[in-house]
PDB file of C-alpha atoms and ligand atoms in Angstrom:
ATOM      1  CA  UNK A   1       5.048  40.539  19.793  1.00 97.00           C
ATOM      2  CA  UNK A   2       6.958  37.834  17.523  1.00 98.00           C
ATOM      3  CA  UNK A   3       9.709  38.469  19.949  1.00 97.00           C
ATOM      4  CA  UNK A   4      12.643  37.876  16.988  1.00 98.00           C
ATOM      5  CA  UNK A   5      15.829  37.429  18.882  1.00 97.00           C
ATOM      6  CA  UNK A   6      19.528  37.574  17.649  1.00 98.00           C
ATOM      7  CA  UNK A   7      20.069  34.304  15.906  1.00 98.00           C
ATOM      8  CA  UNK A   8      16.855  33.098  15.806  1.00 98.00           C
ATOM      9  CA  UNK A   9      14.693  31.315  12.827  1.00 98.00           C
ATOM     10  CA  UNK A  10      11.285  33.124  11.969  1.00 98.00           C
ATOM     11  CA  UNK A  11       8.832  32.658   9.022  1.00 98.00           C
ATOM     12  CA  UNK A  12       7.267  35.038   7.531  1.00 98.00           C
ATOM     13  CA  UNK A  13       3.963  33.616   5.586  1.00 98.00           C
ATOM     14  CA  UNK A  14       2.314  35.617   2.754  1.00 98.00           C
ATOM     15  CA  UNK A  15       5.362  37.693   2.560  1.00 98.00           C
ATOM     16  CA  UNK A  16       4.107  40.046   0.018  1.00 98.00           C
ATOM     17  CA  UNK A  17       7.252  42.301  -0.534  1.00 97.00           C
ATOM     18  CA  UNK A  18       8.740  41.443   1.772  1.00 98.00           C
ATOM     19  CA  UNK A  19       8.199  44.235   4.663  1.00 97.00           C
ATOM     20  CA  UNK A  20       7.893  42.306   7.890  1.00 98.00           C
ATOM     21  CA  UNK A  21      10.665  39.910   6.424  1.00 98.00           C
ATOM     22  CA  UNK A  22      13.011  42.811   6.110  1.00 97.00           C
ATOM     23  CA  UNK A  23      12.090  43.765   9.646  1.00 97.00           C
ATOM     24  CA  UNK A  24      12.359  40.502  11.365  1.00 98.00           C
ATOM     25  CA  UNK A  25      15.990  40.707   9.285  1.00 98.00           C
ATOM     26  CA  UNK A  26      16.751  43.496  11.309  1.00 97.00           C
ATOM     27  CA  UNK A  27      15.950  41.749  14.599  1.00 97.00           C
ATOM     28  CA  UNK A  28      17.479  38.133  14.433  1.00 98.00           C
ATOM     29  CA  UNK A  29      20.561  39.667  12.732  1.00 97.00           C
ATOM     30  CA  UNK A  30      23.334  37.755  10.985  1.00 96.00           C
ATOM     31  CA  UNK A  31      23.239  34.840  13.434  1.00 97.00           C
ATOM     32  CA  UNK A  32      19.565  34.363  12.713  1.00 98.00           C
ATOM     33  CA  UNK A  33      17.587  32.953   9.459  1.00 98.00           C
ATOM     34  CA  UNK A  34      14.180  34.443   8.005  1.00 98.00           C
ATOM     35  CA  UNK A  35      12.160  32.680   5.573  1.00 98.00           C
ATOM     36  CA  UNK A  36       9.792  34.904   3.758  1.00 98.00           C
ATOM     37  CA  UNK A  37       6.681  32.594   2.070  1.00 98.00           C
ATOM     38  CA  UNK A  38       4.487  33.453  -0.906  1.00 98.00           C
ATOM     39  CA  UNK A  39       2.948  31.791  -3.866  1.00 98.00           C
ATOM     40  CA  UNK A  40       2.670  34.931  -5.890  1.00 98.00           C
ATOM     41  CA  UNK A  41       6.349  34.761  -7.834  1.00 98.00           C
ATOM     42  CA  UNK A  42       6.301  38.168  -8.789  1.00 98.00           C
ATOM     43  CA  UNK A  43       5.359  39.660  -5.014  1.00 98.00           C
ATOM     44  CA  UNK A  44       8.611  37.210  -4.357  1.00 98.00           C
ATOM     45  CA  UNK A  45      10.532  38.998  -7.279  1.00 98.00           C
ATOM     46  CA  UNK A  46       9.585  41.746  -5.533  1.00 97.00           C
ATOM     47  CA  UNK A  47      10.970  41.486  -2.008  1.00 98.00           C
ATOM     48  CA  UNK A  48      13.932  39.829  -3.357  1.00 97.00           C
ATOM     49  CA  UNK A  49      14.771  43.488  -4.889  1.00 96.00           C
ATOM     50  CA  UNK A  50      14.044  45.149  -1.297  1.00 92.00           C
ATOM     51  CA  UNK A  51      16.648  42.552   0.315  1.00 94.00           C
ATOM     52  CA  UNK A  52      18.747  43.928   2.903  1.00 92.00           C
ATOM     53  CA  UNK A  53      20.730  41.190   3.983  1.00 90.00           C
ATOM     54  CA  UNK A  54      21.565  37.114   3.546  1.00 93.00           C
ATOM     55  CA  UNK A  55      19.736  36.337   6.634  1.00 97.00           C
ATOM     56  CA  UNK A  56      16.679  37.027   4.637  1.00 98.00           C
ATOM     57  CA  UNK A  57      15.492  34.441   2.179  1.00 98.00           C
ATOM     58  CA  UNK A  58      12.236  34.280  -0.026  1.00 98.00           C
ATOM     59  CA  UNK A  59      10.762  31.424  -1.554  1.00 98.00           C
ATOM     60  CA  UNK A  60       7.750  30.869  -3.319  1.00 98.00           C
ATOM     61  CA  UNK A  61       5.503  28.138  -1.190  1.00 98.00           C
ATOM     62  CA  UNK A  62       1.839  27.812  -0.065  1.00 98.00           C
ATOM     63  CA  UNK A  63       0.652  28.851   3.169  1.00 98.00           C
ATOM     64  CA  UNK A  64      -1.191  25.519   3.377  1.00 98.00           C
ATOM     65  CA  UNK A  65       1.748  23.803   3.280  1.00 98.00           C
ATOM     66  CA  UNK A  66       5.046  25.544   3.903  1.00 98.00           C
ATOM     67  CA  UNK A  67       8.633  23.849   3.404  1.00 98.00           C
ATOM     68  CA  UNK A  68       9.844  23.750   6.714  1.00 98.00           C
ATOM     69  CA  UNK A  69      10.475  20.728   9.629  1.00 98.00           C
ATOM     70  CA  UNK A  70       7.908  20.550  12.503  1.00 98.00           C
ATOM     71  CA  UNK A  71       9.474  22.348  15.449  1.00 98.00           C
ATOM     72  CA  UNK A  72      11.984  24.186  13.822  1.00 98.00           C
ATOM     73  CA  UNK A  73      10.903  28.142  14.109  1.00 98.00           C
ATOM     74  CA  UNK A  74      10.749  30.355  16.700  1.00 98.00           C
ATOM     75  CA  UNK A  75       8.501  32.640  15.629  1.00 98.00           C
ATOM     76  CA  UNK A  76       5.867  32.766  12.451  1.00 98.00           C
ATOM     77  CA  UNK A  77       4.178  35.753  11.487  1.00 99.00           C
ATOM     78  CA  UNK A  78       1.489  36.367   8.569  1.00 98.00           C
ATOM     79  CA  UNK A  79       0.297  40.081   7.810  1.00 98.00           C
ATOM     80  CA  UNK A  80      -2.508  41.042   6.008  1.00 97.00           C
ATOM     81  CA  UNK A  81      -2.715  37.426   4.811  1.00 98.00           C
ATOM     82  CA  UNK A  82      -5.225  35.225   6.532  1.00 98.00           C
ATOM     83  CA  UNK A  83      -8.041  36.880   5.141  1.00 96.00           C
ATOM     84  CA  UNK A  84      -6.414  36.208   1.684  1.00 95.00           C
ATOM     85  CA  UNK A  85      -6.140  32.139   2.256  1.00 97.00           C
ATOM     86  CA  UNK A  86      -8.290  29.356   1.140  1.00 97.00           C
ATOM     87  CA  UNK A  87      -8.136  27.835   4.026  1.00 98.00           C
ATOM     88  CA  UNK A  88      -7.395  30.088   7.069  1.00 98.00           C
ATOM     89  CA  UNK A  89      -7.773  27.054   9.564  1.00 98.00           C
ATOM     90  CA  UNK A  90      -5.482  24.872   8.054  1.00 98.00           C
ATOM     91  CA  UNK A  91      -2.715  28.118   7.618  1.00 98.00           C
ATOM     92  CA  UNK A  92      -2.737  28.439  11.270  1.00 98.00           C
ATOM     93  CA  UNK A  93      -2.444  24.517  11.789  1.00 98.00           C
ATOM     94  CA  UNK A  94       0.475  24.301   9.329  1.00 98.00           C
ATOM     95  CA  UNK A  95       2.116  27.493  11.280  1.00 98.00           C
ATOM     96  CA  UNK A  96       2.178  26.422  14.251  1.00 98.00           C
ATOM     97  CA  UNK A  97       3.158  23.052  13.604  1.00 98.00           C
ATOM     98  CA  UNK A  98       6.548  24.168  12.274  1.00 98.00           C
ATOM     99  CA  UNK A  99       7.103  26.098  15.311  1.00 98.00           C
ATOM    100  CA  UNK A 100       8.829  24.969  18.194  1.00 98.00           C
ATOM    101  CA  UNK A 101       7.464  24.154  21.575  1.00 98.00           C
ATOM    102  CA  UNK A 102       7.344  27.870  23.549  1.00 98.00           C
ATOM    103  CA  UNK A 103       7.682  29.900  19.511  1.00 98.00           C
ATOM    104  CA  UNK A 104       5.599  32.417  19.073  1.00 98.00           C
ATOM    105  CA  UNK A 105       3.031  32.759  15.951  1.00 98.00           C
ATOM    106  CA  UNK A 106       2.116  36.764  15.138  1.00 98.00           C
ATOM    107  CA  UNK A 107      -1.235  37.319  13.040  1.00 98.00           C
ATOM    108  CA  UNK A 108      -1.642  40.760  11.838  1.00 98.00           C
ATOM    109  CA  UNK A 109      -5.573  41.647   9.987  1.00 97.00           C
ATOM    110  CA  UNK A 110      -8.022  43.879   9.297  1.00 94.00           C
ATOM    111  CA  UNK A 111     -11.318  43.822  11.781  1.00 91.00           C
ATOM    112  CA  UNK A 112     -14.385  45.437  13.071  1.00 88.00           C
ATOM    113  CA  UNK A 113     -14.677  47.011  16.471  1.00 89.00           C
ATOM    114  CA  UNK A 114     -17.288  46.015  18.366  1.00 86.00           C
ATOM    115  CA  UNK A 115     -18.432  49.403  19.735  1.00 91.00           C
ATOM    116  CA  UNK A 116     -21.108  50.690  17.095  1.00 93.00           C
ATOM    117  CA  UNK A 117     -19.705  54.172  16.669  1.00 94.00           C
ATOM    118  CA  UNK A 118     -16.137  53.279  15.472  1.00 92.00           C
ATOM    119  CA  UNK A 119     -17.695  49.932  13.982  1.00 90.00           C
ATOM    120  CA  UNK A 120     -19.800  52.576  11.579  1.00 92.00           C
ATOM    121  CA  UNK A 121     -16.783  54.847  11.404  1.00 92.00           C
ATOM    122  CA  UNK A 122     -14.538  52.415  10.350  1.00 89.00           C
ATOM    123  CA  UNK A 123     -16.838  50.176   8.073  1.00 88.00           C
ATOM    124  CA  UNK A 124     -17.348  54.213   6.116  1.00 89.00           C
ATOM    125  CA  UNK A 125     -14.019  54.219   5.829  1.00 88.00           C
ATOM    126  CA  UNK A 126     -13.170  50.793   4.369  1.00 86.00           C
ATOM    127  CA  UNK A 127     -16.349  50.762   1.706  1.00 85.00           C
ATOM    128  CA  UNK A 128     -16.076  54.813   0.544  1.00 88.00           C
ATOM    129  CA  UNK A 129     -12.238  55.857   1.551  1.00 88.00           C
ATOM    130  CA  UNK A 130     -10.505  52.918   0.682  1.00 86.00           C
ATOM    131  CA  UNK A 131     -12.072  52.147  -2.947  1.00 85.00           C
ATOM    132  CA  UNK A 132     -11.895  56.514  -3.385  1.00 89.00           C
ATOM    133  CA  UNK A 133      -7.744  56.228  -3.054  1.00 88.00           C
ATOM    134  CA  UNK A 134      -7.814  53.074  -4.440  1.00 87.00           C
ATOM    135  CA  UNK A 135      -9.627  55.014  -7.961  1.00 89.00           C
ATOM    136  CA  UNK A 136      -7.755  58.047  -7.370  1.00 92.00           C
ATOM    137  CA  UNK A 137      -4.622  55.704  -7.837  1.00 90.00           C
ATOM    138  CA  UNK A 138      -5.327  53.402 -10.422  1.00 89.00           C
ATOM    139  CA  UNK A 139      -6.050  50.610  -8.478  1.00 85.00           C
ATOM    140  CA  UNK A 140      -9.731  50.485  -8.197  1.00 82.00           C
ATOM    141  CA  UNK A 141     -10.395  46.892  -8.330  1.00 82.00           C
ATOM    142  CA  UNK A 142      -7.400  46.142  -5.812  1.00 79.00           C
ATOM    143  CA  UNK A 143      -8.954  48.492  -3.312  1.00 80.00           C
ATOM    144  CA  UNK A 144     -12.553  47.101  -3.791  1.00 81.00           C
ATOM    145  CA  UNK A 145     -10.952  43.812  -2.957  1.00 84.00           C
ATOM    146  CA  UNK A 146      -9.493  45.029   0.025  1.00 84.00           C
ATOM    147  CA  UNK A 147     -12.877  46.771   1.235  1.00 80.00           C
ATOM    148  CA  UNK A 148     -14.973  43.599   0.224  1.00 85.00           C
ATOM    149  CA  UNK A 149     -12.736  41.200   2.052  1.00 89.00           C
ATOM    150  CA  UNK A 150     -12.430  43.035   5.136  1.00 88.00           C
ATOM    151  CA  UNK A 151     -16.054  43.189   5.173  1.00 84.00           C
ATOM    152  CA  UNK A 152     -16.446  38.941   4.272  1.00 90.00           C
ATOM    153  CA  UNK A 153     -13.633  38.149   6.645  1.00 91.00           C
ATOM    154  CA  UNK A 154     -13.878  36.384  10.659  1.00 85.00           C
ATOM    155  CA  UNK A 155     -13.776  38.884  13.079  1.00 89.00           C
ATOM    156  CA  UNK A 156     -10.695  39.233  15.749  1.00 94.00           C
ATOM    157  CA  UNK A 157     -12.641  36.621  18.049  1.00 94.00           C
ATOM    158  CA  UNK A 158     -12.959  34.222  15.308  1.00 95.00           C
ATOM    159  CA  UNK A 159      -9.456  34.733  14.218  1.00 97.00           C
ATOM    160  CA  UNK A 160      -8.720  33.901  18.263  1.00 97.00           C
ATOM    161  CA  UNK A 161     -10.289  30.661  18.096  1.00 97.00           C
ATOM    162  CA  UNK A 162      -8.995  29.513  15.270  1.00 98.00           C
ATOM    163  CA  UNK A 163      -5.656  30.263  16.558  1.00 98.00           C
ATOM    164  CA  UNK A 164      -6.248  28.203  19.545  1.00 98.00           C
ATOM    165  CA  UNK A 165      -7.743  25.168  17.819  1.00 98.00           C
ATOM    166  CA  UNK A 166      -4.121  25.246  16.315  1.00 98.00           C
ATOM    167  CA  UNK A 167      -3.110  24.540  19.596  1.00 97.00           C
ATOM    168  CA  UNK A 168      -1.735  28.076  20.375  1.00 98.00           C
ATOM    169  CA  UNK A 169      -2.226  29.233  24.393  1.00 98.00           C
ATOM    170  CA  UNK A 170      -1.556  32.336  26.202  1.00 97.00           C
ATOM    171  CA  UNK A 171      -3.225  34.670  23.543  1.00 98.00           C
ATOM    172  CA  UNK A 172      -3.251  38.590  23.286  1.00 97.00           C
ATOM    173  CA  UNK A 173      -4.700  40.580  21.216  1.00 97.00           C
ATOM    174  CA  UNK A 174      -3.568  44.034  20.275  1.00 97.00           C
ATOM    175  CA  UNK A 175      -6.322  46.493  19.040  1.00 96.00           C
ATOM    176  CA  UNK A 176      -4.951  48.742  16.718  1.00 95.00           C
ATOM    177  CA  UNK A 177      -5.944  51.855  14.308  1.00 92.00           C
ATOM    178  CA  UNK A 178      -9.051  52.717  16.215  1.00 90.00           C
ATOM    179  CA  UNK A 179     -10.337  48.501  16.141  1.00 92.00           C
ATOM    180  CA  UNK A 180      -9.865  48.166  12.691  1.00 92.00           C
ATOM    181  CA  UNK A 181      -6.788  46.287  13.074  1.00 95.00           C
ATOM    182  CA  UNK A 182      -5.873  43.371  15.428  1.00 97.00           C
ATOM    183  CA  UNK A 183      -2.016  42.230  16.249  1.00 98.00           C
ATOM    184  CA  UNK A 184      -2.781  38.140  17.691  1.00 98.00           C
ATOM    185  CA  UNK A 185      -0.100  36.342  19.274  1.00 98.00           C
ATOM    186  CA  UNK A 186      -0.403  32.887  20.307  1.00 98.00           C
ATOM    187  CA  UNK A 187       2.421  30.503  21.869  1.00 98.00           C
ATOM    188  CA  UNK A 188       2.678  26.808  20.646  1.00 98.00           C
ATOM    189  CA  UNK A 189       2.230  24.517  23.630  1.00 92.00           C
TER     190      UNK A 189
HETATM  191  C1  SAM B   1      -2.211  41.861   1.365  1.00 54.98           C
HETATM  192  S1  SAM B   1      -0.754  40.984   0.925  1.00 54.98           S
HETATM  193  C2  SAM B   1       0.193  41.149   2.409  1.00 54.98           C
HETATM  194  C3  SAM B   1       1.665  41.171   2.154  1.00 54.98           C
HETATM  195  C4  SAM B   1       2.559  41.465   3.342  1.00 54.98           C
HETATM  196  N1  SAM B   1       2.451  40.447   4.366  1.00 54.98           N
HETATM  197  C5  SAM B   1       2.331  42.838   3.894  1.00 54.98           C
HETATM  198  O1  SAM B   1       1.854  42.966   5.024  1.00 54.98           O
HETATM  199  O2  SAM B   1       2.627  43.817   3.204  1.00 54.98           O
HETATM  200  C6  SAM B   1      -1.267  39.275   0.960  1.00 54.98           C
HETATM  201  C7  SAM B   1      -0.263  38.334   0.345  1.00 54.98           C
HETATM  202  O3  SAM B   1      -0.688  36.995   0.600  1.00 54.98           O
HETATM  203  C8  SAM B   1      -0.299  36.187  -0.488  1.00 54.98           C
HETATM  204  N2  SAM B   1      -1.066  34.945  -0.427  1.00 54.98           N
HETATM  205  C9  SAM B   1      -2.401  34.788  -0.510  1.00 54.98           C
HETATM  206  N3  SAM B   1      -2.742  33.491  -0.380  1.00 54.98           N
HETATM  207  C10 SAM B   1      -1.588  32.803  -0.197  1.00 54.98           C
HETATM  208  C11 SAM B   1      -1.272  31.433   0.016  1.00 54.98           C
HETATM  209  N4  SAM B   1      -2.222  30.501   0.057  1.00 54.98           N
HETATM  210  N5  SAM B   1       0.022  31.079   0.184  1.00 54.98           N
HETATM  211  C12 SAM B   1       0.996  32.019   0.143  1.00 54.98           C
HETATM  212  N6  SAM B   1       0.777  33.328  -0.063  1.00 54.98           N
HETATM  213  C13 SAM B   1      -0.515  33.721  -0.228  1.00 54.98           C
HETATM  214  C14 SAM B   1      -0.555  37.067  -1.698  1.00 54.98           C
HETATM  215  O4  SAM B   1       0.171  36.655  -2.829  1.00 54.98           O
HETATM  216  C15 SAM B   1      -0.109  38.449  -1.171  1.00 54.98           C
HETATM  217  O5  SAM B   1       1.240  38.712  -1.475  1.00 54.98           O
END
């Protein structure tokens, strides 16, 4: 949806390890730059290990306020990370100002569907499977995080809006994982 061409620049905001990074990597090649974004140094530590290639590049930096000129991306993504952000208005705002006029900006997040069977279906999964695996691993409070948030977070239309108040146009949403994930893509005007 990010539509990463050979050569191109992309962002990749609240990089975590670095997967989507690695991937856009793979797509703009070694013509192309990606700048992967976090303000966790050891998630950066991280995908620095996972590395594949120079095009790549982590950083540590703030969503609210990332490092790069106005205009000069083609495409900004964030995965998994605009329910994680103080300010999820001001994220989008800062994203799309550093792309350029026709780039692309790719939001990737948990949601509700709004159909009341899968809603209940899914909403079962994220407050008893999640926090189960989550305990069976170790990780209990992580995975009651993720569960909680999900459940505190805007919903896809909400995530839309914002998106558009940040001046994006021609948006599409992508339901995913039976509605309880949403791929938005929005084009800077
Ligand atoms: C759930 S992880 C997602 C990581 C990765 N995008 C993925 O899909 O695997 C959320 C990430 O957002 C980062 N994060 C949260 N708030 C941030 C902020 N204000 N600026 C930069 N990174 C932030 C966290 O450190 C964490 O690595």
């Amino acid at each position: 949806m990010a539509e990463p061409q050979p050569g191109c620049t992309a962002v990749d905001v609240c990089t975590g390890t670095g997967d989507l990074a690695e991937e856009l990597g793979r797509r703009v090649g070694s013509q192309g730059v990606v700048l992967g974004f976090d303000f966790c140094p050891a998630m950066v530590q991280r995908a620095e290990i996972k590395r594949r290639g120079d095009m790549v590049r982590y950083s540590v930096a703030d969503a609210h306020c990332l490092p790069c000129r106005s205009g000069s991306v083609d495409c900004a993504t964030i995965a998994f990370g605009i329910r994680n952000v103080g300010d999820p208005e001001r994220v989008f705002a800062e994203m799309a100002r550093v792309l350029r006029v026709g780039g692309r900006l790719v939001c990737l997040e948990f949601g509700l569907p709004q159909d009341p069977v899968r809603r209940w279906l899914v909403r079962a999964y994220e407050r008893a499977v999640i926090p189960l695996l989550g305990l069976l691993m170790g990780r209990r409070e992580a995975y009651s995080y993720l569960a909680g948030s999900i459940a505190a977070f805007a919903g896809p239309d909400s995530v839309r809006e914002m998106m558009s108040r940040a001046g994006l146009t021609a948006l599409e949403t992508k339901e995913m994982n039976l509605g309880s994930v949403y791929a938005h893509r929005g084009v800077k005007l």
